PDB file of C-alpha atoms in Angstrom:
ATOM      1  CA  UNK A  68      91.065  69.401 112.318  1.00 63.00           C
ATOM      2  CA  UNK A  69      90.973  71.742 109.212  1.00 82.00           C
ATOM      3  CA  UNK A  70      94.616  72.436 108.739  1.00 84.00           C
ATOM      4  CA  UNK A  71      93.950  75.534 106.641  1.00 88.00           C
ATOM      5  CA  UNK A  72      91.595  76.981 108.953  1.00 88.00           C
ATOM      6  CA  UNK A  73      94.039  76.359 112.008  1.00 88.00           C
ATOM      7  CA  UNK A  74      96.796  77.844 109.756  1.00 92.00           C
ATOM      8  CA  UNK A  75      94.823  81.010 109.112  1.00 92.00           C
ATOM      9  CA  UNK A  76      93.922  81.469 112.763  1.00 92.00           C
ATOM     10  CA  UNK A  77      97.618  81.019 113.850  1.00 93.00           C
ATOM     11  CA  UNK A  78      98.684  83.708 111.250  1.00 93.00           C
ATOM     12  CA  UNK A  79      95.994  85.909 112.725  1.00 93.00           C
ATOM     13  CA  UNK A  80      97.013  85.351 116.391  1.00 92.00           C
ATOM     14  CA  UNK A  81     100.660  85.839 115.610  1.00 93.00           C
ATOM     15  CA  UNK A  82     100.368  89.048 113.671  1.00 92.00           C
ATOM     16  CA  UNK A  83     100.461  91.345 116.514  1.00 90.00           C
ATOM     17  CA  UNK A  84     103.448  89.554 118.146  1.00 92.00           C
ATOM     18  CA  UNK A  85     105.452  89.488 114.902  1.00 95.00           C
ATOM     19  CA  UNK A  86     104.715  93.267 114.238  1.00 94.00           C
ATOM     20  CA  UNK A  87     105.901  94.121 117.713  1.00 95.00           C
ATOM     21  CA  UNK A  88     109.294  92.456 116.869  1.00 95.00           C
ATOM     22  CA  UNK A  89     109.535  93.624 113.223  1.00 94.00           C
ATOM     23  CA  UNK A  90     109.407  89.843 112.264  1.00 94.00           C
ATOM     24  CA  UNK A  91     107.269  88.006 109.718  1.00 91.00           C
ATOM     25  CA  UNK A  92     106.318  84.330 109.228  1.00 92.00           C
ATOM     26  CA  UNK A  93     108.737  82.631 106.740  1.00 86.00           C
ATOM     27  CA  UNK A  94     106.887  79.305 106.766  1.00 89.00           C
ATOM     28  CA  UNK A  95     104.187  77.660 108.874  1.00 93.00           C
ATOM     29  CA  UNK A  96     103.724  73.841 108.933  1.00 93.00           C
ATOM     30  CA  UNK A  97     101.175  71.999 110.842  1.00 93.00           C
ATOM     31  CA  UNK A  98     101.835  68.112 111.249  1.00 93.00           C
ATOM     32  CA  UNK A  99     100.218  65.350 113.153  1.00 92.00           C
ATOM     33  CA  UNK A 100     102.552  63.184 115.164  1.00 93.00           C
ATOM     34  CA  UNK A 101     100.566  60.538 116.815  1.00 93.00           C
ATOM     35  CA  UNK A 102      97.915  62.258 118.852  1.00 92.00           C
ATOM     36  CA  UNK A 103      99.924  65.369 118.992  1.00 94.00           C
ATOM     37  CA  UNK A 104      99.492  68.329 116.545  1.00 92.00           C
ATOM     38  CA  UNK A 105     102.896  70.044 115.873  1.00 95.00           C
ATOM     39  CA  UNK A 106     102.831  73.709 114.785  1.00 95.00           C
ATOM     40  CA  UNK A 107     106.167  74.586 113.254  1.00 95.00           C
ATOM     41  CA  UNK A 108     106.490  78.377 112.883  1.00 95.00           C
ATOM     42  CA  UNK A 109     109.630  79.639 111.066  1.00 92.00           C
ATOM     43  CA  UNK A 110     109.940  83.355 111.542  1.00 93.00           C
ATOM     44  CA  UNK A 111     112.649  86.050 110.736  1.00 90.00           C
ATOM     45  CA  UNK A 112     113.120  89.738 110.360  1.00 87.00           C
ATOM     46  CA  UNK A 113     113.118  91.331 106.835  1.00 80.00           C
ATOM     47  CA  UNK A 114     116.790  92.194 107.413  1.00 75.00           C
ATOM     48  CA  UNK A 115     117.387  88.824 108.919  1.00 72.00           C
ATOM     49  CA  UNK A 116     118.735  88.060 112.384  1.00 79.00           C
ATOM     50  CA  UNK A 117     115.835  87.027 114.728  1.00 89.00           C
ATOM     51  CA  UNK A 118     117.364  85.702 118.059  1.00 92.00           C
ATOM     52  CA  UNK A 119     116.401  82.939 120.390  1.00 94.00           C
ATOM     53  CA  UNK A 120     114.867  85.318 123.029  1.00 96.00           C
ATOM     54  CA  UNK A 121     112.547  86.592 120.423  1.00 96.00           C
ATOM     55  CA  UNK A 122     111.596  83.025 119.338  1.00 96.00           C
ATOM     56  CA  UNK A 123     110.975  82.159 122.942  1.00 96.00           C
ATOM     57  CA  UNK A 124     108.788  85.260 123.411  1.00 96.00           C
ATOM     58  CA  UNK A 125     106.745  84.414 120.216  1.00 96.00           C
ATOM     59  CA  UNK A 126     106.339  80.796 121.424  1.00 97.00           C
ATOM     60  CA  UNK A 127     105.166  81.680 124.852  1.00 97.00           C
ATOM     61  CA  UNK A 128     102.627  84.417 123.803  1.00 96.00           C
ATOM     62  CA  UNK A 129     101.358  82.379 120.937  1.00 95.00           C
ATOM     63  CA  UNK A 130     100.842  79.473 123.237  1.00 94.00           C
ATOM     64  CA  UNK A 131      98.781  81.695 125.538  1.00 95.00           C
ATOM     65  CA  UNK A 132      96.672  82.909 122.750  1.00 94.00           C
ATOM     66  CA  UNK A 133      96.035  79.368 121.422  1.00 93.00           C
ATOM     67  CA  UNK A 134      94.865  78.336 124.861  1.00 93.00           C
ATOM     68  CA  UNK A 135      92.497  81.305 125.095  1.00 93.00           C
ATOM     69  CA  UNK A 136      90.992  80.820 121.604  1.00 89.00           C
ATOM     70  CA  UNK A 137      90.815  76.899 122.128  1.00 89.00           C
ATOM     71  CA  UNK A 138      91.118  76.261 118.294  1.00 85.00           C
ATOM     72  CA  UNK A 139      92.924  73.106 118.863  1.00 88.00           C
ATOM     73  CA  UNK A 140      91.542  70.038 120.533  1.00 85.00           C
ATOM     74  CA  UNK A 141      93.867  67.652 122.425  1.00 88.00           C
ATOM     75  CA  UNK A 142      97.646  67.930 122.705  1.00 92.00           C
ATOM     76  CA  UNK A 143      99.642  70.275 120.665  1.00 93.00           C
ATOM     77  CA  UNK A 144     103.204  71.576 120.489  1.00 95.00           C
ATOM     78  CA  UNK A 145     104.338  74.945 119.197  1.00 95.00           C
ATOM     79  CA  UNK A 146     107.969  75.248 117.776  1.00 96.00           C
ATOM     80  CA  UNK A 147     109.100  78.643 117.027  1.00 96.00           C
ATOM     81  CA  UNK A 148     112.440  79.054 115.137  1.00 94.00           C
ATOM     82  CA  UNK A 149     114.555  80.794 112.576  1.00 90.00           C
ATOM     83  CA  UNK A 150     114.629  79.270 109.110  1.00 85.00           C
ATOM     84  CA  UNK A 151     118.449  79.437 109.342  1.00 81.00           C
ATOM     85  CA  UNK A 152     120.930  81.015 107.097  1.00 77.00           C
ATOM     86  CA  UNK A 153     121.065  78.025 104.674  1.00 80.00           C
ATOM     87  CA  UNK A 154     117.468  78.301 103.686  1.00 82.00           C
ATOM     88  CA  UNK A 155     116.539  78.558 100.045  1.00 86.00           C
ATOM     89  CA  UNK A 156     115.880  81.979  98.445  1.00 89.00           C
ATOM     90  CA  UNK A 157     112.441  81.889  96.770  1.00 84.00           C
ATOM     91  CA  UNK A 158     111.030  85.378  96.327  1.00 87.00           C
ATOM     92  CA  UNK A 159     112.163  88.907  95.979  1.00 90.00           C
ATOM     93  CA  UNK A 160     112.052  89.675  99.758  1.00 85.00           C
ATOM     94  CA  UNK A 161     114.251  86.741 100.429  1.00 87.00           C
ATOM     95  CA  UNK A 162     116.759  88.136  98.121  1.00 92.00           C
ATOM     96  CA  UNK A 163     116.410  91.735  99.514  1.00 89.00           C
ATOM     97  CA  UNK A 164     117.216  90.405 103.061  1.00 84.00           C
ATOM     98  CA  UNK A 165     120.632  89.445 101.822  1.00 88.00           C
ATOM     99  CA  UNK A 166     121.560  92.201  99.506  1.00 91.00           C
ATOM    100  CA  UNK A 167     125.273  92.733  99.279  1.00 93.00           C
ATOM    101  CA  UNK A 168     126.024  89.065 100.244  1.00 92.00           C
ATOM    102  CA  UNK A 169     127.409  86.310  98.207  1.00 95.00           C
ATOM    103  CA  UNK A 170     124.952  83.938  96.632  1.00 96.00           C
ATOM    104  CA  UNK A 171     124.674  81.098  94.075  1.00 96.00           C
ATOM    105  CA  UNK A 172     121.795  80.461  91.865  1.00 97.00           C
ATOM    106  CA  UNK A 173     120.841  77.647  89.594  1.00 97.00           C
ATOM    107  CA  UNK A 174     118.663  78.505  86.584  1.00 97.00           C
ATOM    108  CA  UNK A 175     115.856  76.986  84.678  1.00 97.00           C
ATOM    109  CA  UNK A 176     117.026  78.502  81.400  1.00 97.00           C
ATOM    110  CA  UNK A 177     120.426  79.614  80.122  1.00 96.00           C
ATOM    111  CA  UNK A 178     121.619  83.143  80.747  1.00 95.00           C
ATOM    112  CA  UNK A 179     124.566  84.137  78.527  1.00 93.00           C
ATOM    113  CA  UNK A 180     125.200  80.287  77.963  1.00 94.00           C
ATOM    114  CA  UNK A 181     125.230  79.303  81.746  1.00 96.00           C
ATOM    115  CA  UNK A 182     122.815  77.661  84.129  1.00 97.00           C
ATOM    116  CA  UNK A 183     124.583  78.528  87.342  1.00 97.00           C
ATOM    117  CA  UNK A 184     125.995  81.842  88.643  1.00 96.00           C
ATOM    118  CA  UNK A 185     127.712  82.827  91.717  1.00 96.00           C
ATOM    119  CA  UNK A 186     128.617  86.298  93.024  1.00 97.00           C
ATOM    120  CA  UNK A 187     127.571  89.234  95.048  1.00 97.00           C
ATOM    121  CA  UNK A 188     123.887  90.125  95.078  1.00 97.00           C
ATOM    122  CA  UNK A 189     124.085  93.742  93.902  1.00 97.00           C
ATOM    123  CA  UNK A 190     120.438  94.569  93.537  1.00 97.00           C
ATOM    124  CA  UNK A 191     117.021  93.243  93.824  1.00 96.00           C
ATOM    125  CA  UNK A 192     114.134  94.509  91.538  1.00 94.00           C
ATOM    126  CA  UNK A 193     110.535  93.667  91.267  1.00 89.00           C
ATOM    127  CA  UNK A 194     111.007  90.670  88.911  1.00 94.00           C
ATOM    128  CA  UNK A 195     114.908  90.392  88.672  1.00 96.00           C
ATOM    129  CA  UNK A 196     118.099  90.257  90.625  1.00 97.00           C
ATOM    130  CA  UNK A 197     121.450  91.587  89.557  1.00 97.00           C
ATOM    131  CA  UNK A 198     124.554  89.478  90.568  1.00 98.00           C
ATOM    132  CA  UNK A 199     128.058  90.985  90.183  1.00 97.00           C
ATOM    133  CA  UNK A 200     130.164  87.896  88.857  1.00 93.00           C
ATOM    134  CA  UNK A 201     133.596  88.404  87.666  1.00 91.00           C
ATOM    135  CA  UNK A 202     133.391  92.050  87.543  1.00 93.00           C
ATOM    136  CA  UNK A 203     130.343  91.833  85.365  1.00 95.00           C
ATOM    137  CA  UNK A 204     126.600  92.627  86.343  1.00 96.00           C
ATOM    138  CA  UNK A 205     124.263  89.663  85.363  1.00 96.00           C
ATOM    139  CA  UNK A 206     120.578  90.339  85.360  1.00 97.00           C
ATOM    140  CA  UNK A 207     118.548  87.327  86.127  1.00 97.00           C
ATOM    141  CA  UNK A 208     114.660  86.992  86.154  1.00 97.00           C
ATOM    142  CA  UNK A 209     113.372  85.672  89.562  1.00 97.00           C
ATOM    143  CA  UNK A 210     111.024  83.326  87.533  1.00 96.00           C
ATOM    144  CA  UNK A 211     114.049  81.789  85.955  1.00 97.00           C
ATOM    145  CA  UNK A 212     115.695  80.793  89.315  1.00 97.00           C
ATOM    146  CA  UNK A 213     115.494  77.037  90.147  1.00 95.00           C
ATOM    147  CA  UNK A 214     117.263  77.415  93.394  1.00 94.00           C
ATOM    148  CA  UNK A 215     119.077  80.212  95.210  1.00 95.00           C
ATOM    149  CA  UNK A 216     121.225  80.112  98.335  1.00 94.00           C
ATOM    150  CA  UNK A 217     123.301  82.397 100.236  1.00 92.00           C
ATOM    151  CA  UNK A 218     127.115  81.367 100.362  1.00 91.00           C
ATOM    152  CA  UNK A 219     128.659  81.364 103.762  1.00 83.00           C
TER     153      UNK A 219
END
């Protein structure tokens, strides 16, 4: 089994389902567990909030498409879920999804003498975010963010 080929095919097969629900793939993992191939598909909406019924819908319809296309030999399992609220923030679209919410970022390099900031995500631009922290706007380059998380 060529994992990259299978990944590409799964992305193609799921595109229409995801578009229909205004959802997108957050992460796609393919693992071998014994003789069973496990396909983990983490999906969400740009504004967040995919629900369990939508995950079930994607799972059912993707399974049907995989059976029709017969791209996998042998046993396989498809698991569709939300990445969860505690997922790491990696790219601009992750930050856009939670604009206005409270976040914490750990930086690679110092910004105003600090490696960590927490506050409200005020704005997301092409290559930077702006966090309102202690009534100050802090500009942070996305490339300088080691880790970012939403604070619940």
